[in-house]
XYZ file of C-alpha atoms in Angstrom:
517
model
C 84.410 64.598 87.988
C 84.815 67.440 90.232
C 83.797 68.523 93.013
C 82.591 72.143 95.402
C 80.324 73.370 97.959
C 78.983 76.724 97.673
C 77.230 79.179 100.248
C 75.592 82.351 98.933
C 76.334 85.719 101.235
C 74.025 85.768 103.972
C 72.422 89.053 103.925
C 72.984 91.953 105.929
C 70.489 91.799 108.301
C 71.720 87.977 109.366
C 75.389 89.049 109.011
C 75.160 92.227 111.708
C 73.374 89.446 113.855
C 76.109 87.174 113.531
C 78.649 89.751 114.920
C 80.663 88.146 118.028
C 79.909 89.224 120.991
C 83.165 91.606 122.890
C 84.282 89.867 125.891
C 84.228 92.255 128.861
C 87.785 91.983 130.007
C 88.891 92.386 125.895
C 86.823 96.018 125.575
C 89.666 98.659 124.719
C 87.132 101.418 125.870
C 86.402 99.105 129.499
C 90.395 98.152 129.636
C 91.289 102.586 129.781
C 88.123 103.281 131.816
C 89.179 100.517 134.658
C 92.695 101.751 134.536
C 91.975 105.196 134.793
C 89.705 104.470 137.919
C 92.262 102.056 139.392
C 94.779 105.064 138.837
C 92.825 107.574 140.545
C 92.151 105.685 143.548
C 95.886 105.017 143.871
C 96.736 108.075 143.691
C 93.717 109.723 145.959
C 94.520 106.944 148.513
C 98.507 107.719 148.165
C 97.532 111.558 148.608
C 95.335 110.820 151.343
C 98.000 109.078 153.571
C 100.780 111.328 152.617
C 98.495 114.310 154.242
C 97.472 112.119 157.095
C 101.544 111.309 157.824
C 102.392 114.996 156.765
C 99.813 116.520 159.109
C 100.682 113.805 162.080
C 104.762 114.521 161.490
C 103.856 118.912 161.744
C 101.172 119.086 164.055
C 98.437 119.791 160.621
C 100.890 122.397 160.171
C 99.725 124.564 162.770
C 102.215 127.058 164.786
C 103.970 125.748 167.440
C 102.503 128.582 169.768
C 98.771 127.369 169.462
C 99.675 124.108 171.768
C 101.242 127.316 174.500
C 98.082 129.106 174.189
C 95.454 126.624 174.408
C 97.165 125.273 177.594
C 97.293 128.796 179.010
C 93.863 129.477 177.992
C 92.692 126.145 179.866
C 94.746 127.236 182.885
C 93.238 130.515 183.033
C 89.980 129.198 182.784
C 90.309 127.034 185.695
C 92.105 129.681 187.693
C 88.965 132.034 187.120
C 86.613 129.116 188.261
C 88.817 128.568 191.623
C 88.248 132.685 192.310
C 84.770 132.505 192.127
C 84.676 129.667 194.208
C 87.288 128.760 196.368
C 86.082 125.701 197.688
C 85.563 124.091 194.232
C 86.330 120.611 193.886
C 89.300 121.121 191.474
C 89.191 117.333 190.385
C 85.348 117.098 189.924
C 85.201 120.127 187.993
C 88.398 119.028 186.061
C 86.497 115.587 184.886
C 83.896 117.191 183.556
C 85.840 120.409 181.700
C 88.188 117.773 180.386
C 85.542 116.288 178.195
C 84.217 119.767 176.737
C 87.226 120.967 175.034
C 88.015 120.497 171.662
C 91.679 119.082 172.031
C 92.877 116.750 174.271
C 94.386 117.763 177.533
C 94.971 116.691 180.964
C 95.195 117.997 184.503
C 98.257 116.892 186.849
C 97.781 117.919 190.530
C 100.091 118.193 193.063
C 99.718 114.442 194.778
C 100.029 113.412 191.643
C 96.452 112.546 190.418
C 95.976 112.577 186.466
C 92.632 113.729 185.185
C 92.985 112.948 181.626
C 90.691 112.326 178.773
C 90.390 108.485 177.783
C 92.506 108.476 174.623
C 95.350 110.306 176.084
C 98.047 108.789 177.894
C 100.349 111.225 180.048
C 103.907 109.766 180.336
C 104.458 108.263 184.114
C 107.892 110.618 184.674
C 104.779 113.250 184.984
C 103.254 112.403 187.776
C 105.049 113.487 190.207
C 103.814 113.377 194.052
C 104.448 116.177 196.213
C 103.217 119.601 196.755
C 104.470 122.169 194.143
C 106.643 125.035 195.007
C 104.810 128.373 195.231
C 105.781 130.663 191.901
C 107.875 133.722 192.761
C 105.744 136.575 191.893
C 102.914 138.884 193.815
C 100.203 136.993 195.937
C 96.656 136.807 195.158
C 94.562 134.340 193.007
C 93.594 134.574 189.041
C 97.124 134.943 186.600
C 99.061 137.089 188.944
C 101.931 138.766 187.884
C 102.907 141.410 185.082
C 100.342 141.088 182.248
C 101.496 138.934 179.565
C 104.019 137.002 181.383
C 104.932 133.540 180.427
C 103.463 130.818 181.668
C 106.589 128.174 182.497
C 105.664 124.469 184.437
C 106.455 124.471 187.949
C 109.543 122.983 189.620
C 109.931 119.300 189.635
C 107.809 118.470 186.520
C 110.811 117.035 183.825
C 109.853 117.942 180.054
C 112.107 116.565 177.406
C 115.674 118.364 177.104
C 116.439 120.532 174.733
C 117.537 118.714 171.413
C 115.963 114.947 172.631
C 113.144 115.498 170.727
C 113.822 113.624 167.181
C 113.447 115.899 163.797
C 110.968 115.966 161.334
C 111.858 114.623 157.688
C 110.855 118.529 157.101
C 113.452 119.806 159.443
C 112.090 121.692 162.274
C 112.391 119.015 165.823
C 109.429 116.941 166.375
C 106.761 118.530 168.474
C 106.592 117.437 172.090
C 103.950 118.277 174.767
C 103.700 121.456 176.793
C 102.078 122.566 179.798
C 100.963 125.770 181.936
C 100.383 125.659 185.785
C 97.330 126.496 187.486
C 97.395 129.195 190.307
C 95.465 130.029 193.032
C 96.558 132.153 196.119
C 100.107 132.032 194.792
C 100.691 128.061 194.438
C 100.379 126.070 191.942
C 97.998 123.896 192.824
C 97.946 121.832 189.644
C 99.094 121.864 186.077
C 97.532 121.745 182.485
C 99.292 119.273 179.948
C 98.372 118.862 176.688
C 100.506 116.822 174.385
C 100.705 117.170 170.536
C 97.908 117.853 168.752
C 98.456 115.436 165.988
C 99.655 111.632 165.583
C 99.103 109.096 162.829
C 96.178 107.670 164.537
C 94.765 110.408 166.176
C 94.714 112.268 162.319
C 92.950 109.184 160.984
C 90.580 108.560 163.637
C 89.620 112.149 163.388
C 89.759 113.237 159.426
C 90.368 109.797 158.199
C 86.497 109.394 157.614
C 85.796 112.651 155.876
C 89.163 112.231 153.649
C 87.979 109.118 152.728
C 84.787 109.709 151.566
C 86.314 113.394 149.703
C 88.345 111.214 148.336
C 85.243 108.326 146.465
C 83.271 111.348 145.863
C 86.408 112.749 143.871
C 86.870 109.655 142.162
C 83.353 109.167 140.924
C 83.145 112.485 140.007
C 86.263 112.390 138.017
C 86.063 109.082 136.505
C 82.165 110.356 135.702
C 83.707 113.460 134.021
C 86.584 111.601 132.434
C 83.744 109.192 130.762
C 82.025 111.412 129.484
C 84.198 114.243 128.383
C 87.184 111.744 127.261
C 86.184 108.050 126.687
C 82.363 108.639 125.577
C 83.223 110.468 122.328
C 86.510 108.265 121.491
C 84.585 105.521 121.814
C 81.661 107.049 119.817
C 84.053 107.761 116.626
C 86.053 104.070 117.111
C 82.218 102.422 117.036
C 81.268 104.863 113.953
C 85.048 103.644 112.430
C 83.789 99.897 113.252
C 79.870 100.329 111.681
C 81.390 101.970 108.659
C 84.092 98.643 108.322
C 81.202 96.002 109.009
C 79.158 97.633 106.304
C 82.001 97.961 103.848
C 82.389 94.289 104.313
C 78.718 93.681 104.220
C 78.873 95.168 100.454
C 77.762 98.487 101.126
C 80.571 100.259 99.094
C 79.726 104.001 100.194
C 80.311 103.160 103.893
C 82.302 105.857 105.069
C 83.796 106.507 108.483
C 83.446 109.948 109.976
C 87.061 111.633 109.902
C 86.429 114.719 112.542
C 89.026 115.548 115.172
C 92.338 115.747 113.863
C 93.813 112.928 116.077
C 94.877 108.820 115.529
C 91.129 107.885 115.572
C 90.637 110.634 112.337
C 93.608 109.350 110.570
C 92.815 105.770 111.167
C 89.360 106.584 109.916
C 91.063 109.061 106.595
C 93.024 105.410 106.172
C 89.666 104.030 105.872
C 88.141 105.628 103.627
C 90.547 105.776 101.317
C 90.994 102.830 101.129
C 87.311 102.002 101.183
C 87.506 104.422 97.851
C 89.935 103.149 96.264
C 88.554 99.578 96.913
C 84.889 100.687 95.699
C 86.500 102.627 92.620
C 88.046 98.808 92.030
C 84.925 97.204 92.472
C 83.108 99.534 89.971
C 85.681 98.835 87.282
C 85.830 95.038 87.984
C 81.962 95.074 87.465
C 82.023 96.947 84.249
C 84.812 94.709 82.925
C 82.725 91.651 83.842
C 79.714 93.269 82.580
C 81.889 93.769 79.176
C 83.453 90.216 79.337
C 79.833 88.772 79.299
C 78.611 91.117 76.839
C 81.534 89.639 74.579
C 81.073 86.482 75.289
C 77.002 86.277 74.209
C 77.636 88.354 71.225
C 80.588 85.914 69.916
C 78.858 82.997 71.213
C 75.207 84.042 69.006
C 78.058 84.990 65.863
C 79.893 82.020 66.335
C 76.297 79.719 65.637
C 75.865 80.909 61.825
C 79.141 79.958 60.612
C 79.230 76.776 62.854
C 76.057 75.877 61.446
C 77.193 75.783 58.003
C 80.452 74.132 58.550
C 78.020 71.535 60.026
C 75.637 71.933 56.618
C 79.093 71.692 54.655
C 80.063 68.482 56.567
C 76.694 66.558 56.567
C 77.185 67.281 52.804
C 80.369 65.855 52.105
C 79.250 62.891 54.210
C 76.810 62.236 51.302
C 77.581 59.417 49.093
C 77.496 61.260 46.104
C 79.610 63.953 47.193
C 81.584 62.067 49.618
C 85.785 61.833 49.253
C 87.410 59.323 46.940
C 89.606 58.190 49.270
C 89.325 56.442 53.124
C 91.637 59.424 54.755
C 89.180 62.185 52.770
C 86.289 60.273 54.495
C 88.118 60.317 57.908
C 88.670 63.769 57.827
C 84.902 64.636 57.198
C 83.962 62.510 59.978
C 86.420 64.447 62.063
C 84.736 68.105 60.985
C 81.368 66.764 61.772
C 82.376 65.591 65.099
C 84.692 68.481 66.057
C 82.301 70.786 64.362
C 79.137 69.116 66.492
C 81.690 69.954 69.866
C 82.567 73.417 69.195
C 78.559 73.750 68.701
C 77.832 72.241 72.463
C 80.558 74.370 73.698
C 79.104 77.557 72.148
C 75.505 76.635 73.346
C 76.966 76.097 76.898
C 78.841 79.359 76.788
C 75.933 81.413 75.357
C 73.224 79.729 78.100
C 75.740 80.587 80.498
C 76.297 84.061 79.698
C 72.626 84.374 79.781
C 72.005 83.026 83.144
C 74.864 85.615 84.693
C 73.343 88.370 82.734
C 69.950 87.213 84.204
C 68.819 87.329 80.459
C 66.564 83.929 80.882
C 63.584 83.771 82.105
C 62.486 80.996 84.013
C 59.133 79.463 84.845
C 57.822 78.851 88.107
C 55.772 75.597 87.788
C 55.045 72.648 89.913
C 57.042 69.817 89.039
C 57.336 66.015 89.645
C 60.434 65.000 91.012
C 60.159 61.214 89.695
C 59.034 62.751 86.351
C 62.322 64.590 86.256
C 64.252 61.476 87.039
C 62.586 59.212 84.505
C 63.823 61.362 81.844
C 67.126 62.291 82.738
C 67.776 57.860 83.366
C 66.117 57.586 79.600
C 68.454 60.129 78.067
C 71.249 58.345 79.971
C 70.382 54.428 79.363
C 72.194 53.527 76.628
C 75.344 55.422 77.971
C 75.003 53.951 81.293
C 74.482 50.279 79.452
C 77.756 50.884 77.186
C 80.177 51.474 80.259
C 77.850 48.574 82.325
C 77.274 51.425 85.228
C 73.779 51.060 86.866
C 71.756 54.168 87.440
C 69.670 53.710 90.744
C 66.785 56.173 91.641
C 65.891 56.345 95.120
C 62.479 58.685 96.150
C 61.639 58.809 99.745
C 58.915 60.252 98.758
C 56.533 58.973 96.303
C 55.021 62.039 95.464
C 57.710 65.024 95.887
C 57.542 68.202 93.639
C 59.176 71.188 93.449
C 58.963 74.790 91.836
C 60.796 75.868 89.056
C 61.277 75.572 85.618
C 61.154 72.461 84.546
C 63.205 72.503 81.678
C 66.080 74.492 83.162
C 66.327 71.552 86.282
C 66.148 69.113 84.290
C 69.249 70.648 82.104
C 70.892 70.840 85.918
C 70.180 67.164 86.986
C 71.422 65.739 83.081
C 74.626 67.698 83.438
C 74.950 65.746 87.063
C 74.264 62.789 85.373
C 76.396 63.150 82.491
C 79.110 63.939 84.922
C 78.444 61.418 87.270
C 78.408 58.661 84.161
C 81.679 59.994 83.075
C 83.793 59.384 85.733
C 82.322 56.235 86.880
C 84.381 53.063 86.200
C 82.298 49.825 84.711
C 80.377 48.084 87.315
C 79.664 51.375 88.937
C 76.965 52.592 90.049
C 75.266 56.244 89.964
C 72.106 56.984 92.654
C 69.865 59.798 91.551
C 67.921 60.613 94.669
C 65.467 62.938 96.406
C 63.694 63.951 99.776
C 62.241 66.638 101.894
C 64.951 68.908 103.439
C 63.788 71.064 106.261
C 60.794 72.369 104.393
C 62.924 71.939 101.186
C 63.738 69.439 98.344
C 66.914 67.743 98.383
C 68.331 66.283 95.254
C 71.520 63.884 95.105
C 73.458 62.446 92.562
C 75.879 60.210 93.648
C 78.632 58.002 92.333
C 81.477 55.482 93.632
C 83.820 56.888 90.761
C 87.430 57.718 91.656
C 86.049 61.059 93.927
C 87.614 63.955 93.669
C 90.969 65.317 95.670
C 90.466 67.677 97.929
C 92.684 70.447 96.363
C 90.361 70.520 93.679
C 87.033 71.285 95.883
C 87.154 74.681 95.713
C 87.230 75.274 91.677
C 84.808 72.636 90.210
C 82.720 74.869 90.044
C 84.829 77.440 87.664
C 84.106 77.946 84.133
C 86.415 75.702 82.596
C 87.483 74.204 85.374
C 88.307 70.031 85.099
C 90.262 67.950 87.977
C 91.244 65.631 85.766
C 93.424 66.792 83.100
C 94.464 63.511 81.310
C 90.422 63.895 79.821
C 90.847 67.917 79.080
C 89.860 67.304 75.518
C 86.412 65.485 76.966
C 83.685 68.439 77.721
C 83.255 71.949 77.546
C 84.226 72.349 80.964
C 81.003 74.809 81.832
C 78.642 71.914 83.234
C 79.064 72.406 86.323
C 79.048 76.074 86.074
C 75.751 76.003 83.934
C 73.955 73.961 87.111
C 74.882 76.263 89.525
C 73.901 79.142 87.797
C 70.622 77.288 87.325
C 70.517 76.400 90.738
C 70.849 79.790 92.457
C 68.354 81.891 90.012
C 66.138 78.872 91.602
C 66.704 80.584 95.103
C 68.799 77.294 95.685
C 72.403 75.705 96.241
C 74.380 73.705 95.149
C 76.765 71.783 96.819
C 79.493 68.411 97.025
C 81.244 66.240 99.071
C 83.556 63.492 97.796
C 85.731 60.618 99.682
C 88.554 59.727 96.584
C 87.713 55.953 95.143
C 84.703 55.612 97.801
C 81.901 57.993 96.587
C 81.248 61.717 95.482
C 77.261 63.246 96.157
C 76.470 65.893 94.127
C 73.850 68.412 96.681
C 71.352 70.320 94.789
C 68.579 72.203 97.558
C 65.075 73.763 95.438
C 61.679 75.500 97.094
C 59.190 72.681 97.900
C 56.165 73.087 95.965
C 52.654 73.281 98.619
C 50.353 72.541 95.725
């Protein structure tokens, strides 16, 4: 006995929905997308603190003169607000200018009071008490002098010496502070210090914000730009590559993958199709062959009958008494024809039904039929087989009055093949169950037997023309049983399938429509 289970192809509707699901962290298209963003904000945040370092290490790479002028330009202003009115309060007036201009800078007077904005810090060796040496130059208030003279600090105020000041890693010296005296009446009543424009924090604090946000704008923008223009159609032509595989392997032989571009994705997809080509062109050749090979084998099976029939006419003859051999060994031998003559008969019968069924040359009736009905025959045409080997043949109905549709004379063929196999390999005192129920809106018919089972390397080819697991009995059966009941079975809309535990028990699995009537 042998034994196979068998699954038609779902079709291609329940296949596509079958398709796994792409984890999110496994997406090729997600995996670039992610690393190009990633890459983009390290490098925008990277450029973004290389210009804040760059512009706090060179001042935002303004002239070093622009520091001179601004404090000259404050000094001047405060000069022209001391000729108007003499008896300004220099420190009130200070406090509130201070706040109004648009770099930092502070005021040192003469007793050594620091009017200084809140972020700025003037070094202490600044503030220096006592009254400041008058300036050598003409009397008289406002900027004095030649026009266009140099402001220099007064006397007394220490600015850093002349190569003390560390060098940039762009090799000019680092920046330091500078500062312009305020005059009125010919003394230098106070002085304007402004230190360096730039620093690490003061450059974040004050274009950290607005870089920053450039900077996510940038990155959307680009990553937006780089999805669409880049990713969106590579990913477009790898799902059109993976459509065009799915249907190929669905059975739709003129799936074809669009090959535009010139690029890997194009010459993966040329790959493709030429191979989907090649494997269609194989496919079409296969089929006619088979369609040839089952042409060939109903026409030799049907031309094969008339001379097997009088061979058979021939024997029967020479079995006669009248015409039958002198001798016992001429008597044997006739007995042999008719028997071998009466096999190669079944197997040409088998081979021609079977050739019909692939060729869908039968047709088959769709009736209502009575499962027990079914079963009484098939344990009739098998009782005095089952009572020569002592095997007991058991039918078990769950349900008393279960039909099915189909033809009845076609299942009935299935279920005595089952039963003929089942007898077969079933050792005396066995015994063979022939049973039936309702299967999820279907009928369910078993035929079981506690026979030797069959091996498990065998399960996949029972159900081959030909096929037998037990060799030592090769010369027992045509070998197409099995293959006769499943072709039976699936142009029934069914399946057919087995299980089998060696020396314990082996259930053939045959599924039919239920009938509603």
């Amino acid at each position: 006995m042998s034994s196979h289970s068998t699954r038609l192809p779902p079709p291609p509707a329940a296949t596509a929905s079958l398709r796994p699901g792409r984890a999110f962290g496994r997406s090729l298209y997600w995996r670039i997308g992610l690393g190009l963003i990633l890459f983009l904000a390290i490098t925008l945040g990277l450029q973004v603190g290389l210009f804040i370092w760059v512009a706090g290490e060179t001042e935002g790479g303004m002239p070093e003169r622009m520091g001179r002028d601004f404090a000259e330009l404050v000094a001047s202003d405060f000069e022209s607000a001391l000729t108007q009115d003499p008896a300004l309060d220099l420190e009130a007036y200070a406090k509130r200018r201070i706040s109004e201009l648009h770099r930092p800078a502070a005021i040192i007077f003469a007793d050594g009071r620091v009017v200084a904005p809140p972020n700025v810090d003037v070094p202490s060796g600044m503030r220096m008490p006592g009254p400041f040496k008058r300036r050598s130059g003409p009397p008289g208030g406002g900027r004095g002098g030649s026009p266009g003279r140099e402001r220099r600090p007064p006397p007394g105020f220490d600015g850093p010496p002349p190569g003390a000041l560390p060098r940039t890693p762009f090799g000019g010296p680092r920046r330091g502070p500078v500062m312009a005296p305020i005059e009125h009446n010919g003394d230098v009543v106070a002085v304007v210090w402004v230190p360096p424009l730039t620093g690490l924090r003061r450059v974040a604090d004050e274009i950290g914000t607005p870089l920053a946000i450039g900077a996510f704008l940038l990155l959307i923008a680009g990553t937006a730009l780089a999805a669409l223009v880049i990713f969106r159609p590579a990913q477009a032509r790898l799902r059109a590559l993976e459509d065009a595989a799915r249907r190929f392997g669905e059975g739709d032989l003129s799936a074809r993958a669009p090959a535009i571009g010139g690029d890997e994705v194009s010459a993966v997809a040329e790959a493709f199709n030429r191979m989907a080509g090649d494997l269609a062109a194989r496919q079409a050749q296969l089929t006619e062959a088979d369609r040839a090979r089952r042409q060939l084998l109903a026409d030799v099976s049907h031309e094969l009958m008339t001379p097997l029939t009088a061979i058979r006419g021939y024997a029967e003859t020479l079995a006669l008494p009248q015409f039958a051999p002198p001798s016992k060994e001429g008597t044997r031998a006739v007995k042999v024809i008719q028997e071998e003559g009466e096999r190669i008969e079944r197997l040409v019968g088998d081979l021609l039904d079977l050739a019909r069924f692939e060729a869908g040359g039968i047709l088959l009736a769709q009736e209502s039929v009575d499962v027990g009905e079914l079963f009484d025959r098939v344990t009739e045409r098998h009782a005095q087989t089952a009572e020569d080997k002592h095997v007991a043949v058991v039918v078990e109905l769950h349900d008393e009055d279960l039909r099915l549709v189909g033809d009845p004379m076609r299942i009935e063929q299935a279920l005595q093949n089952l039963a003929a196999n089942a007898l077969k390999h079933t050792p005396p005192g066995g015994v063979v169950r022939l049973g039936a129920r309702r299967d999820d809106g279907r009928v369910l018919l078993t035929v079981c037997d506690n026979g030797l089972g069959i091996p498990a390397e065998h399960l996949p080819h029972v159900f081959d023309r030909f096929y037998k697991a037990d060799r030592s009995r090769s010369q027992s059966g045509s070998g197409l049983g099995l293959s006769i009941v499943k072709a039976i079975v699936e142009r029934h809309g069914g399946r057919v399938a087995v299980r089998s535990v060696p020396n314990v028990e082996t259930v053939f699995e045959v599924t039919l429509p239920i009938s509603r009537a």
